[in-house]
Short mmCIF file of C-alpha atoms and ligand atoms in Angstrom, two decimals:
data_model
loop_
_atom_site.label_atom_id
_atom_site.label_comp_id
_atom_site.label_asym_id
_atom_site.label_seq_id
_atom_site.Cartn_x
_atom_site.Cartn_y
_atom_site.Cartn_z
CA MET Y 225 -17.16 -42.98 -83.01
CA GLU Y 226 -15.26 -40.71 -85.48
CA LYS Y 227 -17.35 -40.11 -88.64
CA LYS Y 228 -16.19 -41.01 -91.91
CA LYS Y 229 -15.32 -37.76 -94.20
CA ILE Y 230 -16.35 -37.13 -97.65
CA LEU Y 231 -15.32 -34.53 -100.21
CA ILE Y 232 -18.42 -33.25 -101.99
CA THR Y 233 -17.37 -30.70 -105.08
CA GLY Y 234 -20.35 -28.25 -106.16
CA ALA Y 235 -22.24 -28.48 -102.78
CA SER Y 236 -23.54 -24.92 -102.87
CA LYS Y 237 -26.87 -25.74 -104.28
CA GLY Y 238 -28.85 -28.24 -106.50
CA LEU Y 239 -27.68 -32.05 -106.39
CA GLY Y 240 -24.56 -31.33 -104.25
CA LEU Y 241 -26.37 -29.89 -101.63
CA ALA Y 242 -28.91 -32.35 -101.52
CA ILE Y 243 -26.53 -35.06 -101.45
CA ALA Y 244 -24.76 -33.35 -98.65
CA LYS Y 245 -27.72 -32.87 -96.74
CA LYS Y 246 -28.49 -36.50 -96.93
CA LEU Y 247 -25.08 -37.58 -95.94
CA SER Y 248 -24.70 -35.25 -93.14
CA VAL Y 249 -26.37 -37.76 -90.72
CA ASP Y 250 -24.01 -40.39 -91.21
CA TYR Y 251 -20.52 -38.50 -92.38
CA GLU Y 252 -18.37 -35.60 -91.58
CA LEU Y 253 -18.30 -33.37 -94.88
CA ILE Y 254 -15.71 -31.41 -96.75
CA LEU Y 255 -18.16 -29.17 -98.96
CA HIS Y 256 -16.50 -27.18 -102.10
CA ALA Y 257 -18.16 -24.49 -104.29
CA SER Y 258 -16.52 -22.02 -106.28
CA LYS Y 259 -16.79 -19.13 -103.90
CA LEU Y 260 -18.01 -19.24 -100.12
CA GLU Y 261 -20.90 -16.58 -101.14
CA SER Y 262 -22.30 -19.71 -103.42
CA PHE Y 263 -23.44 -21.29 -100.53
CA ARG Y 264 -27.19 -21.26 -100.03
CA GLU Y 265 -26.81 -23.33 -96.92
CA ILE Y 266 -23.96 -24.17 -94.79
CA ILE Y 267 -24.35 -27.55 -93.05
CA PRO Y 268 -23.52 -27.27 -89.23
CA GLY Y 269 -19.72 -29.03 -88.67
CA SER Y 270 -18.70 -29.13 -92.40
CA HIS Y 271 -15.68 -28.28 -93.62
CA ILE Y 272 -15.73 -25.69 -96.81
CA LEU Y 273 -12.88 -25.55 -99.53
CA CYS Y 274 -13.23 -23.06 -102.28
CA ALA Y 275 -11.81 -22.91 -105.83
CA ASP Y 276 -12.87 -22.03 -109.19
CA PHE Y 277 -12.13 -25.35 -111.31
CA THR Y 278 -11.94 -23.15 -114.42
CA ASP Y 279 -8.88 -21.95 -112.78
CA ASN Y 280 -5.88 -24.78 -113.17
CA GLU Y 281 -3.68 -23.06 -110.34
CA GLN Y 282 -6.84 -22.96 -108.03
CA VAL Y 283 -7.69 -26.78 -108.63
CA THR Y 284 -3.96 -27.40 -107.97
CA GLY Y 285 -3.93 -25.57 -104.59
CA PHE Y 286 -7.49 -27.17 -104.00
CA CYS Y 287 -5.90 -30.59 -104.53
CA LYS Y 288 -2.70 -29.86 -102.25
CA GLN Y 289 -5.14 -28.45 -99.52
CA LEU Y 290 -7.09 -31.79 -99.70
CA LYS Y 291 -4.17 -33.74 -99.43
CA LYS Y 292 -2.61 -31.88 -96.57
CA GLU Y 293 -5.84 -31.39 -94.41
CA TYR Y 294 -7.53 -34.54 -95.13
CA GLY Y 295 -4.92 -36.93 -96.50
CA GLN Y 296 -4.89 -39.34 -93.42
CA SER Y 297 -8.61 -39.59 -93.35
CA LEU Y 298 -10.58 -39.13 -96.57
CA TYR Y 299 -12.97 -42.03 -97.03
CA ALA Y 300 -14.74 -40.77 -100.19
CA VAL Y 301 -15.03 -38.00 -103.12
CA ILE Y 302 -17.98 -37.19 -105.05
CA ASN Y 303 -16.99 -35.21 -107.92
CA ASN Y 304 -20.47 -33.49 -108.41
CA ALA Y 305 -19.51 -29.84 -109.60
CA GLY Y 306 -20.30 -29.21 -113.49
CA LEU Y 307 -21.62 -26.51 -115.71
CA THR Y 308 -23.08 -26.32 -119.20
CA TYR Y 309 -23.34 -23.76 -121.70
CA ASP Y 310 -25.90 -25.45 -124.09
CA LYS Y 311 -25.74 -24.07 -128.21
CA PRO Y 312 -24.62 -25.41 -131.26
CA LEU Y 313 -20.69 -26.07 -131.30
CA ASN Y 314 -20.23 -23.83 -134.33
CA PHE Y 315 -21.45 -21.08 -132.17
CA GLN Y 316 -19.83 -21.90 -128.90
CA PRO Y 317 -16.92 -19.54 -127.93
CA GLU Y 318 -13.62 -21.27 -127.07
CA ARG Y 319 -13.83 -19.84 -123.28
CA GLU Y 320 -17.04 -21.69 -123.02
CA ILE Y 321 -15.46 -24.99 -124.39
CA ASP Y 322 -12.44 -24.35 -121.90
CA ALA Y 323 -14.67 -23.96 -118.73
CA MET Y 324 -16.71 -27.06 -119.64
CA LEU Y 325 -13.67 -29.07 -120.03
CA ASN Y 326 -11.76 -27.56 -116.99
CA VAL Y 327 -14.78 -27.75 -114.51
CA ASN Y 328 -16.55 -31.14 -116.07
CA LEU Y 329 -13.46 -33.12 -116.88
CA ARG Y 330 -9.88 -31.60 -115.84
CA ALA Y 331 -10.83 -30.88 -112.32
CA PRO Y 332 -12.32 -34.14 -111.57
CA ILE Y 333 -9.27 -35.78 -113.24
CA MET Y 334 -6.74 -33.87 -110.65
CA ILE Y 335 -9.11 -34.40 -107.59
CA CYS Y 336 -9.42 -38.06 -108.58
CA LYS Y 337 -5.28 -38.21 -109.04
CA THR Y 338 -5.06 -37.01 -105.25
CA ALA Y 339 -7.86 -39.44 -104.01
CA MET Y 340 -6.04 -42.34 -105.70
CA LYS Y 341 -2.76 -41.29 -103.86
CA ILE Y 342 -4.72 -40.71 -100.49
CA PHE Y 343 -6.79 -44.05 -100.90
CA GLY Y 344 -3.60 -45.99 -102.17
CA LEU Y 345 -1.90 -45.40 -98.55
CA LEU Y 346 -5.04 -45.90 -96.61
CA ASN Y 347 -5.90 -49.02 -98.61
CA ARG Y 348 -9.58 -48.04 -98.97
CA GLY Y 349 -12.01 -45.39 -100.12
CA VAL Y 350 -14.70 -44.43 -102.85
CA ILE Y 351 -14.77 -42.02 -105.70
CA ILE Y 352 -18.05 -41.23 -107.35
CA ASN Y 353 -18.19 -39.07 -110.31
CA ILE Y 354 -21.23 -37.31 -111.28
CA SER Y 355 -22.00 -37.87 -115.34
CA SER Y 356 -25.12 -37.40 -117.09
CA VAL Y 357 -27.45 -39.58 -119.27
CA VAL Y 358 -26.22 -37.61 -122.20
CA GLY Y 359 -22.60 -38.85 -121.59
CA GLU Y 360 -24.21 -42.00 -123.14
CA SER Y 361 -27.29 -40.68 -125.62
CA GLY Y 362 -25.60 -37.62 -126.58
CA ASN Y 363 -27.58 -34.33 -126.82
CA ALA Y 364 -27.91 -31.88 -129.66
CA PHE Y 365 -26.69 -28.40 -128.49
CA GLN Y 366 -24.47 -29.90 -125.50
CA SER Y 367 -21.90 -31.86 -127.61
CA VAL Y 368 -18.90 -30.49 -125.52
CA TYR Y 369 -21.06 -31.00 -122.17
CA ALA Y 370 -21.82 -34.59 -123.38
CA ALA Y 371 -18.23 -35.20 -124.25
CA THR Y 372 -16.84 -34.27 -120.49
CA LYS Y 373 -19.67 -36.46 -119.30
CA ALA Y 374 -18.53 -39.39 -121.34
CA GLY Y 375 -15.06 -38.67 -120.32
CA LEU Y 376 -15.87 -39.15 -116.49
CA THR Y 377 -17.37 -42.36 -117.01
CA ALA Y 378 -14.24 -43.93 -118.92
CA LEU Y 379 -12.09 -42.32 -116.08
CA SER Y 380 -14.16 -44.27 -113.63
CA ARG Y 381 -14.09 -47.51 -115.43
CA SER Y 382 -10.30 -47.13 -115.99
CA LEU Y 383 -9.33 -46.00 -112.46
CA ALA Y 384 -11.28 -48.98 -110.91
CA GLN Y 385 -9.20 -51.58 -112.68
CA GLU Y 386 -6.24 -49.14 -111.65
CA ALA Y 387 -7.16 -49.25 -107.92
CA ALA Y 388 -6.99 -53.10 -108.25
CA ALA Y 389 -3.35 -52.92 -108.78
CA LEU Y 390 -2.91 -50.13 -106.00
CA SER Y 391 -4.86 -51.76 -103.28
CA ASP Y 392 -4.02 -54.98 -101.43
CA ASN Y 393 -7.37 -55.54 -100.08
CA HIS Y 394 -9.20 -54.38 -103.17
CA SER Y 395 -11.20 -51.98 -101.13
CA ILE Y 396 -10.89 -49.00 -103.26
CA ARG Y 397 -14.37 -48.33 -105.57
CA VAL Y 398 -14.96 -46.09 -108.46
CA LEU Y 399 -18.07 -45.29 -109.93
CA THR Y 400 -20.04 -43.25 -112.22
CA VAL Y 401 -23.78 -42.00 -111.22
CA SER Y 402 -25.57 -40.98 -114.31
CA PRO Y 403 -28.65 -38.63 -113.61
CA GLY Y 404 -31.38 -38.04 -116.19
CA PHE Y 405 -33.49 -34.86 -115.98
CA VAL Y 406 -33.41 -33.29 -112.71
CA GLU Y 407 -35.08 -30.15 -111.61
CA THR Y 408 -32.23 -27.55 -110.34
CA ASP Y 409 -30.68 -24.22 -111.69
CA MET Y 410 -28.90 -26.20 -114.43
CA THR Y 411 -32.32 -26.99 -115.99
CA ALA Y 412 -34.38 -24.18 -115.00
CA GLY Y 413 -33.69 -22.11 -118.29
CA ILE Y 414 -34.54 -24.90 -120.71
CA PRO Y 415 -37.88 -23.94 -122.49
CA ASP Y 416 -41.17 -25.22 -121.57
CA LYS Y 417 -41.39 -27.03 -125.23
CA ILE Y 418 -38.00 -28.87 -124.77
CA LYS Y 419 -38.90 -29.94 -121.27
CA GLU Y 420 -42.36 -31.44 -122.52
CA LYS Y 421 -40.38 -33.22 -125.11
CA TYR Y 422 -38.08 -34.78 -122.43
CA LEU Y 423 -41.04 -35.79 -120.02
CA GLY Y 424 -42.48 -37.67 -123.37
CA MET Y 425 -39.36 -39.69 -123.14
CA ILE Y 426 -39.25 -40.70 -119.59
CA PRO Y 427 -41.03 -43.64 -118.68
CA ALA Y 428 -41.53 -42.39 -115.11
CA LYS Y 429 -43.54 -39.58 -116.63
CA ARG Y 430 -41.67 -37.41 -114.07
CA PHE Y 431 -38.60 -35.27 -113.97
CA GLY Y 432 -36.12 -36.53 -111.27
CA ASN Y 433 -35.66 -34.56 -108.09
CA VAL Y 434 -32.44 -34.01 -106.27
CA GLU Y 435 -33.64 -36.89 -103.58
CA ASP Y 436 -33.64 -39.55 -106.07
CA VAL Y 437 -30.06 -38.85 -106.63
CA ALA Y 438 -28.88 -38.59 -103.18
CA GLU Y 439 -30.54 -41.58 -101.96
CA ALA Y 440 -28.61 -43.47 -104.54
CA ILE Y 441 -25.43 -41.71 -103.37
CA LEU Y 442 -26.01 -42.89 -99.61
CA PHE Y 443 -26.29 -46.50 -100.75
CA LEU Y 444 -23.62 -46.50 -103.36
CA LEU Y 445 -21.34 -45.16 -100.25
CA SER Y 446 -21.98 -47.82 -97.82
CA ASP Y 447 -20.62 -51.13 -97.43
CA LYS Y 448 -23.68 -52.80 -98.62
CA ALA Y 449 -22.61 -51.41 -101.90
CA SER Y 450 -19.10 -53.16 -101.71
CA TYR Y 451 -19.53 -55.20 -104.78
CA ILE Y 452 -20.78 -52.20 -106.93
CA ASN Y 453 -17.51 -50.78 -108.73
CA GLY Y 454 -16.42 -49.55 -111.92
CA THR Y 455 -19.65 -49.21 -113.20
CA ASN Y 456 -22.30 -46.62 -114.18
CA ILE Y 457 -25.51 -46.14 -112.05
CA HIS Y 458 -28.28 -44.44 -114.39
CA ILE Y 459 -30.73 -42.74 -112.37
CA ASN Y 460 -33.09 -41.09 -115.10
CA GLY Y 461 -36.69 -42.70 -114.71
CA GLY Y 462 -35.68 -44.88 -117.81
CA LEU Y 463 -34.68 -42.46 -120.25
CA ILE Y 464 -32.71 -44.64 -122.14
N1 LIG O 124 -29.64 -31.21 -113.14
C1 LIG O 124 -29.55 -32.17 -113.88
O1 LIG O 124 -30.72 -32.40 -114.55
C2 LIG O 124 -28.65 -32.81 -114.10
C3 LIG O 124 -28.52 -33.98 -114.89
C4 LIG O 124 -27.54 -34.89 -115.20
C5 LIG O 124 -26.10 -34.49 -114.73
N2 LIG O 124 -25.88 -33.47 -113.91
C6 LIG O 124 -24.64 -33.26 -113.17
O2 LIG O 124 -24.98 -32.87 -111.63
C7 LIG O 124 -23.72 -32.04 -111.34
C8 LIG O 124 -24.80 -30.95 -110.31
O3 LIG O 124 -25.56 -30.12 -111.33
P1 LIG O 124 -26.79 -29.68 -110.75
O4 LIG O 124 -28.07 -29.61 -111.71
O5 LIG O 124 -26.69 -29.67 -109.14
O6 LIG O 124 -26.14 -27.80 -110.88
P2 LIG O 124 -25.99 -26.76 -110.53
O7 LIG O 124 -27.34 -26.41 -109.40
O8 LIG O 124 -25.81 -25.49 -111.30
O9 LIG O 124 -25.03 -26.52 -109.28
C9 LIG O 124 -23.68 -26.46 -109.93
C10 LIG O 124 -22.69 -26.76 -108.81
O10 LIG O 124 -21.44 -26.61 -109.42
C11 LIG O 124 -20.47 -25.83 -109.17
N3 LIG O 124 -19.44 -25.17 -110.15
C12 LIG O 124 -20.17 -24.48 -111.18
N4 LIG O 124 -19.30 -23.78 -111.93
C13 LIG O 124 -17.86 -24.19 -111.10
C14 LIG O 124 -16.66 -23.68 -111.39
N5 LIG O 124 -16.21 -22.91 -112.23
N6 LIG O 124 -15.83 -24.01 -110.16
C15 LIG O 124 -16.30 -24.68 -109.50
N7 LIG O 124 -17.27 -25.19 -108.93
C16 LIG O 124 -18.33 -24.81 -109.77
C17 LIG O 124 -21.08 -24.91 -108.60
O11 LIG O 124 -20.76 -23.84 -107.56
P3 LIG O 124 -20.84 -22.41 -107.63
O12 LIG O 124 -22.46 -22.16 -107.05
O13 LIG O 124 -20.06 -21.57 -106.86
O14 LIG O 124 -20.99 -21.97 -108.93
C18 LIG O 124 -22.52 -25.58 -107.82
O15 LIG O 124 -22.35 -26.14 -106.72
C19 LIG O 124 -23.48 -31.30 -112.53
O16 LIG O 124 -22.06 -32.02 -112.49
C20 LIG O 124 -24.31 -31.60 -113.78
O17 LIG O 124 -23.68 -31.92 -114.87
C21 LIG O 124 -27.12 -32.69 -113.57
#
């Protein structure tokens, strides 16, 4: 039997790569990163699509290619690519603000737009947008990053409602997954003192690992999760 196809953005490393490895048993994968050289590992049998999401034209090209090549068969999209530049807003260069808005919010919106077109025609599909605990809690020195992540939650909730109008059999689901502190390149540069502070705030008394998130995504994509829609699933050891 043919495997269902899933797009994972930001699959070169960290959470995206772990999600890809977890899903590779059951699904056929379309993996994205900003460029081919970024991939730390290429999962055998996967398809690769590259685009730098800071560049709006590349995002347009990426969406066109996605629709053209996988428009008949796409089962799900995981909008995982993201970046952060942590600093006080009053010292944040405009180019960093634009990069966070483009990669974390504009690109997922455009990819959701493409996916909604595809899923509307196929009458089924799942979108999972990867947000963050800070999209709800806020976080000093991550104001723009947090704003983009809060945007993704609102996007998912709205699209879940929109999907009900598009799909006759109500089989399009749109969700957000919000990890807490997970050990990847993104968090590697955080000073030990700040890490200790976060650890003190986590009832589970450990940082998350990429497996914690990948396992949840595997479940959320399955038919067992068919009644989970529009909501924001927190994976943060109880942080908020
Ligand atoms: N780690 C955490 O604690 C944590 C917590 C909450 C939420 N998250 C979210 O989880 C997602 C994955 O994070 P991570 O920790 O796995 O980060 P990561 O290890 O830094 O990986 C980020 C991924 O995003 C891609 N990306 C970055 N800039 C891009 C650009 N300009 N164009 C296209 N792709 C780009 C990267 O591709 P390249 O390698 O090509 O740059 C990479 O594949 C992000 O959305 C992040 O906000 C992470």
